[in-house]
PDB file of C-alpha atoms in Angstrom:
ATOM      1  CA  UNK A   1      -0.651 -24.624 -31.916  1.00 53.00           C
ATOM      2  CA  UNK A   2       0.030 -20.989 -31.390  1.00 55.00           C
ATOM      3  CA  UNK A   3      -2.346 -20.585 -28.798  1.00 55.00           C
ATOM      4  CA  UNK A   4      -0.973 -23.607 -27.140  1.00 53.00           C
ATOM      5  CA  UNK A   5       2.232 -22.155 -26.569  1.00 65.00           C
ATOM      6  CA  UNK A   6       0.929 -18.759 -25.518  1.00 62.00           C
ATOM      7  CA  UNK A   7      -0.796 -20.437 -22.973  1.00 77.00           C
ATOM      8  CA  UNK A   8       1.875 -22.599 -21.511  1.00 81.00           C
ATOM      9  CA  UNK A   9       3.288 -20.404 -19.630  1.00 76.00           C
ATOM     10  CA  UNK A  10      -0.327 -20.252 -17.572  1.00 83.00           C
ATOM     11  CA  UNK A  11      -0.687 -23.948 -17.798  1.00 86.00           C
ATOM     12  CA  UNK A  12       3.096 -24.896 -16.017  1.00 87.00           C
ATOM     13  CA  UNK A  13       2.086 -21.859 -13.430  1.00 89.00           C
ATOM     14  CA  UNK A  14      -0.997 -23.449 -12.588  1.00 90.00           C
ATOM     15  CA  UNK A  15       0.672 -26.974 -12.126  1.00 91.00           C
ATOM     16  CA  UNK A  16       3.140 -25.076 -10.081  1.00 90.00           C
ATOM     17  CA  UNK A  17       0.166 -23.425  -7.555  1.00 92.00           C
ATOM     18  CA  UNK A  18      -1.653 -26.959  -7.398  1.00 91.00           C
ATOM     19  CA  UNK A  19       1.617 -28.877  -6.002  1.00 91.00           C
ATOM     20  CA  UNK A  20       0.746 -29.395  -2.478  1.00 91.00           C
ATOM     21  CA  UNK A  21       4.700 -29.511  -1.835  1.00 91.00           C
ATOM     22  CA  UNK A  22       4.671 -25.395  -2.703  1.00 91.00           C
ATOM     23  CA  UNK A  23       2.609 -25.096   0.089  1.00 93.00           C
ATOM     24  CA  UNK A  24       4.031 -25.895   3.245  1.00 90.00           C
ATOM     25  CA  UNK A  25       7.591 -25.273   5.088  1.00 87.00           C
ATOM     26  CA  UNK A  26       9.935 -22.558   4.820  1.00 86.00           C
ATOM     27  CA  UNK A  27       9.525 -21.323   1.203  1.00 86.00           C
ATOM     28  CA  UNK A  28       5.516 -22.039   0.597  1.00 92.00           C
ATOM     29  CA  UNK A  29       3.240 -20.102  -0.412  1.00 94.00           C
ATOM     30  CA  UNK A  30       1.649 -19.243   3.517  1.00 95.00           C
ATOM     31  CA  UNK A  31       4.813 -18.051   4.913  1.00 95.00           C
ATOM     32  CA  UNK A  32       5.678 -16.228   1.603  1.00 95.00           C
ATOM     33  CA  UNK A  33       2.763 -14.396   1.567  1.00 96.00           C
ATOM     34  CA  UNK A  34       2.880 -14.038   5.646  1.00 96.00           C
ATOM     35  CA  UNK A  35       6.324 -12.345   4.757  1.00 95.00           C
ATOM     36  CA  UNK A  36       4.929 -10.008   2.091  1.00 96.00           C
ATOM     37  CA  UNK A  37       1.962  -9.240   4.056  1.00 96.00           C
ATOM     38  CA  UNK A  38       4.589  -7.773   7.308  1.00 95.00           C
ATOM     39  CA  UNK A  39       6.436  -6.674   5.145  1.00 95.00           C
ATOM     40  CA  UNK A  40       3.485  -4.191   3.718  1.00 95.00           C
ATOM     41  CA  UNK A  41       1.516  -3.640   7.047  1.00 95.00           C
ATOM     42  CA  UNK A  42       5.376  -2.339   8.483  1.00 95.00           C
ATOM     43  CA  UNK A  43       5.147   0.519   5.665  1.00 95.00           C
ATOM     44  CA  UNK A  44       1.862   0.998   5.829  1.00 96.00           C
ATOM     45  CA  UNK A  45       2.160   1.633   9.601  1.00 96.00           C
ATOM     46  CA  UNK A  46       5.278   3.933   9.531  1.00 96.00           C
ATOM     47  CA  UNK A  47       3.163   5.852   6.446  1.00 95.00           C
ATOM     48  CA  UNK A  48       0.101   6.258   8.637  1.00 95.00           C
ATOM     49  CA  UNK A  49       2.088   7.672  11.656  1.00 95.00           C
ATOM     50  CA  UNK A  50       4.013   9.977   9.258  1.00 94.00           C
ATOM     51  CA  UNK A  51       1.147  10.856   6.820  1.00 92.00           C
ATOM     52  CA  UNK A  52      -1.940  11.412   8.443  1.00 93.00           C
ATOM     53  CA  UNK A  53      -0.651  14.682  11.257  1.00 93.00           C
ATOM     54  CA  UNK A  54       1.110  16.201   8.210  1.00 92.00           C
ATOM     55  CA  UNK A  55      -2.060  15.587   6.384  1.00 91.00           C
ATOM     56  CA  UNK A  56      -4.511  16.559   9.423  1.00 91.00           C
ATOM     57  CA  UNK A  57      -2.566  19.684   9.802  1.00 91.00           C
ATOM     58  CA  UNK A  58      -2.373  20.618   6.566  1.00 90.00           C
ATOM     59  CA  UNK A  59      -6.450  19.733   5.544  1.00 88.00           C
ATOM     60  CA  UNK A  60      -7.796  21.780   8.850  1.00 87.00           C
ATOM     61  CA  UNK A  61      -5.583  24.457   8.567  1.00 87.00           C
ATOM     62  CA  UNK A  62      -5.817  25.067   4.732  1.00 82.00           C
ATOM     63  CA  UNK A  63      -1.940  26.359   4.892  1.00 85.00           C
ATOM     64  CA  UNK A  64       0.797  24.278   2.544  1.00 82.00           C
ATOM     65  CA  UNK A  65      -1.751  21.912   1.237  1.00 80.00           C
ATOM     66  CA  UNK A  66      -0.240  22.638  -2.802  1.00 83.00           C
ATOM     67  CA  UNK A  67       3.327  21.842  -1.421  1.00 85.00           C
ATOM     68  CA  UNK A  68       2.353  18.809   0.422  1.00 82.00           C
ATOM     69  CA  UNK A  69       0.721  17.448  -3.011  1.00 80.00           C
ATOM     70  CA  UNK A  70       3.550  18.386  -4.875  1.00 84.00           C
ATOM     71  CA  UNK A  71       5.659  16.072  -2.484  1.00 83.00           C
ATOM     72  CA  UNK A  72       3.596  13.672  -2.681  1.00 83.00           C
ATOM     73  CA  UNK A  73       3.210  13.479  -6.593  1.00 82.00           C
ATOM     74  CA  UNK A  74       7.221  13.577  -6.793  1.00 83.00           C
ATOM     75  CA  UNK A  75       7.386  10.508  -4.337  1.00 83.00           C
ATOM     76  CA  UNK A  76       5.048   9.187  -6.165  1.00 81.00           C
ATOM     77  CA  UNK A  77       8.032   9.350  -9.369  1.00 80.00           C
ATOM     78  CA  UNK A  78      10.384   7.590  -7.709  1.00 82.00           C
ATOM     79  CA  UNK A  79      11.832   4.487  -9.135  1.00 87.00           C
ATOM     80  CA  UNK A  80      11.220   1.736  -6.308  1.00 88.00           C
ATOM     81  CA  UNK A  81      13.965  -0.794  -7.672  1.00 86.00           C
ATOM     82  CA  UNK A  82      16.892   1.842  -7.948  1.00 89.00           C
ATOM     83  CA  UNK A  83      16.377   3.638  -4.521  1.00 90.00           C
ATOM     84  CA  UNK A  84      16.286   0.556  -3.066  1.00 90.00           C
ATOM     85  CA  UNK A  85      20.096  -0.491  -4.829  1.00 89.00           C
ATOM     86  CA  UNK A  86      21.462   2.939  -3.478  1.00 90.00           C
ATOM     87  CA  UNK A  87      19.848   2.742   0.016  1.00 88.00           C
ATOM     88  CA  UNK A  88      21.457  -1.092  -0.073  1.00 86.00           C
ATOM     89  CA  UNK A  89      24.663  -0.204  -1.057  1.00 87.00           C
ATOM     90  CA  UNK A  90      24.966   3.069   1.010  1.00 86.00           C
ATOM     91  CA  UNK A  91      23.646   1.866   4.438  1.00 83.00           C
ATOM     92  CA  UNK A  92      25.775   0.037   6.460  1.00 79.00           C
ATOM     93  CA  UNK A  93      25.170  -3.896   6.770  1.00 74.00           C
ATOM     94  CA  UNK A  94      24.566  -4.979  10.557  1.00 70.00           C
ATOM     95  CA  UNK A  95      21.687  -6.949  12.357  1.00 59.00           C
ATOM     96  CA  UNK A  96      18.778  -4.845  11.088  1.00 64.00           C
ATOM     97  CA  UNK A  97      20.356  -4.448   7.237  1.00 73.00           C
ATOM     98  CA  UNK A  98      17.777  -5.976   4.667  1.00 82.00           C
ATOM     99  CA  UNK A  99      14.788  -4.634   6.396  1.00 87.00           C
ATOM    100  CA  UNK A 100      15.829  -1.017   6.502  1.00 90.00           C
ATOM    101  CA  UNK A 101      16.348  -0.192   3.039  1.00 90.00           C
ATOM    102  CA  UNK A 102      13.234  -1.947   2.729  1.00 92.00           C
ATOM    103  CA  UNK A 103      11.231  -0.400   4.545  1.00 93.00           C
ATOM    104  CA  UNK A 104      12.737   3.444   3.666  1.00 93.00           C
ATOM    105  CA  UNK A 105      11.458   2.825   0.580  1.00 93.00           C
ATOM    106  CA  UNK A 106       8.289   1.008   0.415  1.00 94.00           C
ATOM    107  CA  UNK A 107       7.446   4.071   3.229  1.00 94.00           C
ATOM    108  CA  UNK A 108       8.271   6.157   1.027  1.00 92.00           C
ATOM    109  CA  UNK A 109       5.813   4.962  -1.574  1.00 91.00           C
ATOM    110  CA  UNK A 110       3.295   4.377   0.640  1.00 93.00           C
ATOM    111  CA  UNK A 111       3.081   7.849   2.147  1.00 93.00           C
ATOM    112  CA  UNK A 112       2.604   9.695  -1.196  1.00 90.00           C
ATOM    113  CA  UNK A 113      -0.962   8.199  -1.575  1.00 91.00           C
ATOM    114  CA  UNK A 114      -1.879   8.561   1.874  1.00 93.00           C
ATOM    115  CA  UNK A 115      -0.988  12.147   2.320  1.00 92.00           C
ATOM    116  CA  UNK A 116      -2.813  12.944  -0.766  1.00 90.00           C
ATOM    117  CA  UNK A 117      -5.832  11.062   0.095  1.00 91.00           C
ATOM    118  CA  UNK A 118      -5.683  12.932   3.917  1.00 92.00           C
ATOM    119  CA  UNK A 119      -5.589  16.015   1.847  1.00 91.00           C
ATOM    120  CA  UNK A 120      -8.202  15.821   0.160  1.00 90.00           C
ATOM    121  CA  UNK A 121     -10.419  13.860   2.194  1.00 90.00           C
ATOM    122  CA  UNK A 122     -10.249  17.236   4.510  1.00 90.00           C
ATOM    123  CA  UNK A 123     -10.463  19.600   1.563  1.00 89.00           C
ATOM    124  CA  UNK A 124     -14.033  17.602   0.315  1.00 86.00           C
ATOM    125  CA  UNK A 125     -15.418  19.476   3.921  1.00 88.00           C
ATOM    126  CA  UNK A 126     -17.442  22.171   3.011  1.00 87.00           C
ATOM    127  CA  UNK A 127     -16.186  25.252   4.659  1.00 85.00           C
ATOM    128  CA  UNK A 128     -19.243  26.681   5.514  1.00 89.00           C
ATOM    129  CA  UNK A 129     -19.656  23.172   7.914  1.00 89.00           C
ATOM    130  CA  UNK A 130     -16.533  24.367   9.614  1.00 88.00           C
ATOM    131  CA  UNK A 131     -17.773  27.864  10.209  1.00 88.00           C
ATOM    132  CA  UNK A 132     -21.109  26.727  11.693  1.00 90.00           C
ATOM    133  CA  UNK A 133     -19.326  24.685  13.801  1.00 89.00           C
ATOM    134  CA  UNK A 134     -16.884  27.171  14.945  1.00 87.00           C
ATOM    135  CA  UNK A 135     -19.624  29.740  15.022  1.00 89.00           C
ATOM    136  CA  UNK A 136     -21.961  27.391  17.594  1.00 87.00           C
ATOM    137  CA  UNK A 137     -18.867  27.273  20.096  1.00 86.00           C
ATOM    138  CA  UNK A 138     -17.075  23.914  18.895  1.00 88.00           C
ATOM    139  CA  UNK A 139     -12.983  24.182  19.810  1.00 88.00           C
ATOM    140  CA  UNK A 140     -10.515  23.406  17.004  1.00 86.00           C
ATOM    141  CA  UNK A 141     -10.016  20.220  18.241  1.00 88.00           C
ATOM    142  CA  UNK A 142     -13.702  19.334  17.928  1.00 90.00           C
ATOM    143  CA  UNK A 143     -14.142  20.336  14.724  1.00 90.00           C
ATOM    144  CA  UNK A 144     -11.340  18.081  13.881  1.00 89.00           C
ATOM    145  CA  UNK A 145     -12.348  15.418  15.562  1.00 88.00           C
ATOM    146  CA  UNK A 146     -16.273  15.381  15.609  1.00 87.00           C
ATOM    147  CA  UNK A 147     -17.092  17.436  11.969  1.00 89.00           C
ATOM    148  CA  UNK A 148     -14.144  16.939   9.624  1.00 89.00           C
ATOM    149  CA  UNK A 149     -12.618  13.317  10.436  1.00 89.00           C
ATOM    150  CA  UNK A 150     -16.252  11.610   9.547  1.00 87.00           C
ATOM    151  CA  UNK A 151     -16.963  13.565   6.940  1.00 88.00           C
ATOM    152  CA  UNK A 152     -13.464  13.082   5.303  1.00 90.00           C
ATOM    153  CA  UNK A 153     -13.147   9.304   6.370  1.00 89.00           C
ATOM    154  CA  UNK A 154     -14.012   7.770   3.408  1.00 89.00           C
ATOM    155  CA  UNK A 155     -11.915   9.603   1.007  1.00 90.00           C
ATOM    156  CA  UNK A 156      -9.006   9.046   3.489  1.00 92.00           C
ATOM    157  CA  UNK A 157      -9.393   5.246   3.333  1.00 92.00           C
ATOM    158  CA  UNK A 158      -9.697   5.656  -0.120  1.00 91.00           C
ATOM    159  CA  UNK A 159      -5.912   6.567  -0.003  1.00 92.00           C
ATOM    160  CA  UNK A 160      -5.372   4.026   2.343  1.00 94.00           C
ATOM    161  CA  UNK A 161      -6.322   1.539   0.224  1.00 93.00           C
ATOM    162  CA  UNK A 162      -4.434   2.973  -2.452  1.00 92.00           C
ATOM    163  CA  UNK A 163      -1.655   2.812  -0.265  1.00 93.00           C
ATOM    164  CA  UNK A 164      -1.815  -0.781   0.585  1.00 95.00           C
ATOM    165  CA  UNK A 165      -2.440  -2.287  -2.936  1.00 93.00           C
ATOM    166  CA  UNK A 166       0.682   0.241  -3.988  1.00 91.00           C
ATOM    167  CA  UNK A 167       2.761  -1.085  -1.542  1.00 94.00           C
ATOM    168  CA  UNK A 168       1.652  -4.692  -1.947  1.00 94.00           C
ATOM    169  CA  UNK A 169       2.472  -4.523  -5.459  1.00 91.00           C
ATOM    170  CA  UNK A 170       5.949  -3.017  -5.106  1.00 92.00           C
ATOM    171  CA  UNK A 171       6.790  -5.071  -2.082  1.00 93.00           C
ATOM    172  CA  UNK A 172       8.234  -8.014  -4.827  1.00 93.00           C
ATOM    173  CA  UNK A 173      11.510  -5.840  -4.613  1.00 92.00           C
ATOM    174  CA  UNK A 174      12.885  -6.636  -1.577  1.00 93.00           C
ATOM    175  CA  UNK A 175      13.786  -9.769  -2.400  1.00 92.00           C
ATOM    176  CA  UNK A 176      16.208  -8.180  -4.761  1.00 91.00           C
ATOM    177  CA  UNK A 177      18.473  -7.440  -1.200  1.00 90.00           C
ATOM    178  CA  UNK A 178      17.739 -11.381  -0.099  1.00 86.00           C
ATOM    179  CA  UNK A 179      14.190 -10.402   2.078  1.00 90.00           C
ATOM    180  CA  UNK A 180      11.303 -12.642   1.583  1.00 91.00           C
ATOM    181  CA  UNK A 181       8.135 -12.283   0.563  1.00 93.00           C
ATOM    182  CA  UNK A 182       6.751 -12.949  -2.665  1.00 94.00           C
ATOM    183  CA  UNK A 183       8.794 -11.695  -5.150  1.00 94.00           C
ATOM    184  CA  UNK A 184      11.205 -14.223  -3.981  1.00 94.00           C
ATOM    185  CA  UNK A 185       9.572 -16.322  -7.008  1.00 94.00           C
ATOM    186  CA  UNK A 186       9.940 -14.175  -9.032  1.00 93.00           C
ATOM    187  CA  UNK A 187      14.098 -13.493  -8.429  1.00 93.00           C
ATOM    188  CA  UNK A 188      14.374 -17.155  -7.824  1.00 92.00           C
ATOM    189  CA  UNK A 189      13.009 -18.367 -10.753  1.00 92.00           C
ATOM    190  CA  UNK A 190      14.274 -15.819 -12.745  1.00 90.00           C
ATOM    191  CA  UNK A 191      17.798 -17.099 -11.575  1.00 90.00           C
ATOM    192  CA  UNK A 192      16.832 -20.824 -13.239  1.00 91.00           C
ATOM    193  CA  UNK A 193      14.788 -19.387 -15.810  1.00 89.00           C
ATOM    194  CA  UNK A 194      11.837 -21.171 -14.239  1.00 91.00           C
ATOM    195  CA  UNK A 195       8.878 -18.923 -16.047  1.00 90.00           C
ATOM    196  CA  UNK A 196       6.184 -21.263 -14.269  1.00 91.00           C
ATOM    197  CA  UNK A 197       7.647 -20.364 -10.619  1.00 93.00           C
ATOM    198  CA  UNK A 198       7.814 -16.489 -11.745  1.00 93.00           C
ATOM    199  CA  UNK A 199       4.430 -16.566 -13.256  1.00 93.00           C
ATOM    200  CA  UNK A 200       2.847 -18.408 -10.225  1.00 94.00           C
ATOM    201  CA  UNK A 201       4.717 -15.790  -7.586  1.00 93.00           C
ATOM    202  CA  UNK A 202       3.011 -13.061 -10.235  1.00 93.00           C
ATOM    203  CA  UNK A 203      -0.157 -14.570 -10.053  1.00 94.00           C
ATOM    204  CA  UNK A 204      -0.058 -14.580  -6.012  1.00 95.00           C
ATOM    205  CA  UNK A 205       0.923 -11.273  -6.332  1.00 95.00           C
ATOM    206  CA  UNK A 206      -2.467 -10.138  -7.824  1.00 94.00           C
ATOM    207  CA  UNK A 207      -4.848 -12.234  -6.008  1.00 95.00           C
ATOM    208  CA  UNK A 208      -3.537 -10.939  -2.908  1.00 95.00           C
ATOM    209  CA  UNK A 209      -3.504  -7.187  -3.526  1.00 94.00           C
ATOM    210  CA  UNK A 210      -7.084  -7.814  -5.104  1.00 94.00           C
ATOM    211  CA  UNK A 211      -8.369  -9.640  -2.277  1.00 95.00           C
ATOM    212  CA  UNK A 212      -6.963  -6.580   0.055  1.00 94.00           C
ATOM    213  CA  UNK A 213      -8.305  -4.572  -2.255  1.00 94.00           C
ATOM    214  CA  UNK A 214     -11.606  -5.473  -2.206  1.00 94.00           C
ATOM    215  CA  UNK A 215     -11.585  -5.755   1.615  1.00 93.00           C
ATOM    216  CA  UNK A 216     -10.727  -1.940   2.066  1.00 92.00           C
ATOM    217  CA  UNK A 217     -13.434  -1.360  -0.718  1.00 91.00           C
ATOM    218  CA  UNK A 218     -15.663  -2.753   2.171  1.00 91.00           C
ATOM    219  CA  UNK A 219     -14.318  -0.213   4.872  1.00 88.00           C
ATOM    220  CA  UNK A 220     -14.768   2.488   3.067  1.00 86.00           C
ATOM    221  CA  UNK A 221     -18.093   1.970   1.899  1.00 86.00           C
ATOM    222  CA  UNK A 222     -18.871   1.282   5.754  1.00 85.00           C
ATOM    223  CA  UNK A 223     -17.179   4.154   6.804  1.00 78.00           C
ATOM    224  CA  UNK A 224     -19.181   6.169   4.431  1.00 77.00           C
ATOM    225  CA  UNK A 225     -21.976   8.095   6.428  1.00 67.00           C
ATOM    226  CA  UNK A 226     -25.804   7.264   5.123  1.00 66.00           C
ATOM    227  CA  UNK A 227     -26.482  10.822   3.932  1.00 60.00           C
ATOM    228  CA  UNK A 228     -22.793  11.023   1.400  1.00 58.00           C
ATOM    229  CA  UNK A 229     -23.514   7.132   0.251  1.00 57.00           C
ATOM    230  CA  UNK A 230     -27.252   8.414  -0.926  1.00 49.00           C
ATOM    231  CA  UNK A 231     -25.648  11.393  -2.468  1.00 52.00           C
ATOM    232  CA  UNK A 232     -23.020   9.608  -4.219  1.00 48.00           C
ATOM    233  CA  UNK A 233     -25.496   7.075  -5.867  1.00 46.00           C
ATOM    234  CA  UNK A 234     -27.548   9.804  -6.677  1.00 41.00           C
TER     235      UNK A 234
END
């Protein structure tokens, strides 16, 4: 009887997910998880364009890289659901208001990750690759583009994908500002105290950021050059 009631919760979220009525309009699970999903590739995309110069510059010149990792281990720290009440209630409301605090802060968490990935992915290139390459005549920007970039690929990814299931995982509090997404079943239902709607939007939640997950786990391993994958197996 015990176990029963332990499991109920599972049971009532699994009714919940087979109810073809939670899957269509406005509030089903498609355009829920559409929302989540823009809302993550958004931060993602402003992480990427803020991450990977920094962490270019830093990984091919060798200069600042123990600051930059500091950084990102402190953003890393900070508490998602409280920056996002102090952005909300500082920023002014207007047109654009629930996706900027938002996005400021799921950015936030995304570069940390992605930076430190970039980081390392250059500083796992040998140095004495780099001086070969500068010795037989290659410019800076070649050695950037056509020595370290390959080589450091897959261990940049690796943050990438880091930085997406992070993100994806966090996203759930924007819908404490009214945004969409999937965490909306989760506020929602915790405003009715319906447990099956919050454990279904949890359960969503999971298979999504493993599916993505999984997916990046692909890229990299395809992005991986012949001669590291043999090494790494080895």
């Amino acid at each position: 009887m015990e176990a029963l009631t332990a499991m109920q919760p599972i049971i009532d979220a699994f009714t919940y997910l087979t109810d073809p009525t939670h899957w269509s309009g406005a509030t089903g699970f498609p355009m829920r998880i559409a929302e989540h999903l823009g809302y993550t590739f958004l931060a993602v995309l402003c992480a990427v364009l803020i991450a990977l110069p920094i962490g270019m510059y830093v990984g091919h010149t060798q200069r600042g890289a123990s600051a930059v990792l500091a950084v990102s281990g402190a953003l890393r720290a900070l508490p998602a659901l409280g920056l996002l009440t102090w952005l909300a209630i500082s920023i002014p409301r207007g047109i654009s208001w629930p996706i900027i605090p938002a996005t400021i802060v799921l950015v936030l968490l995304a570069v940390a990750p992605l930076l430190a990935g970039v980081v390392a992915g250059f500083d796992s290139v040998s140095r004495d690759v780099v001086y070969s390459a500068r010795a037989a005549g290659f410019s800076e920007r070649q050695i950037l583009r056509h020595v370290e970039l390959p080589i450091a690929a897959p261990t940049i990814l690796g943050g990438l994908r880091s930085c997406v299931v992070q993100v994806l995982a966090t996203a759930v509090v924007v819908a404490y500002i009214g945004m969409g997404g999937l965490g909306r079943y989760l506020i929602d239902g915790l405003a009715v105290q319906d447990y099956a709607r919050m454990v279904a939007g949890a359960i969503v939640v999971t298979l999504v950021a493993l599916v993505m997950d999984l997916l990046l786990a692909a890229v990299q391993r395809w992005a991986t050059p012949a001669g590291l994958r043999v090494k790494g197996n080895g």
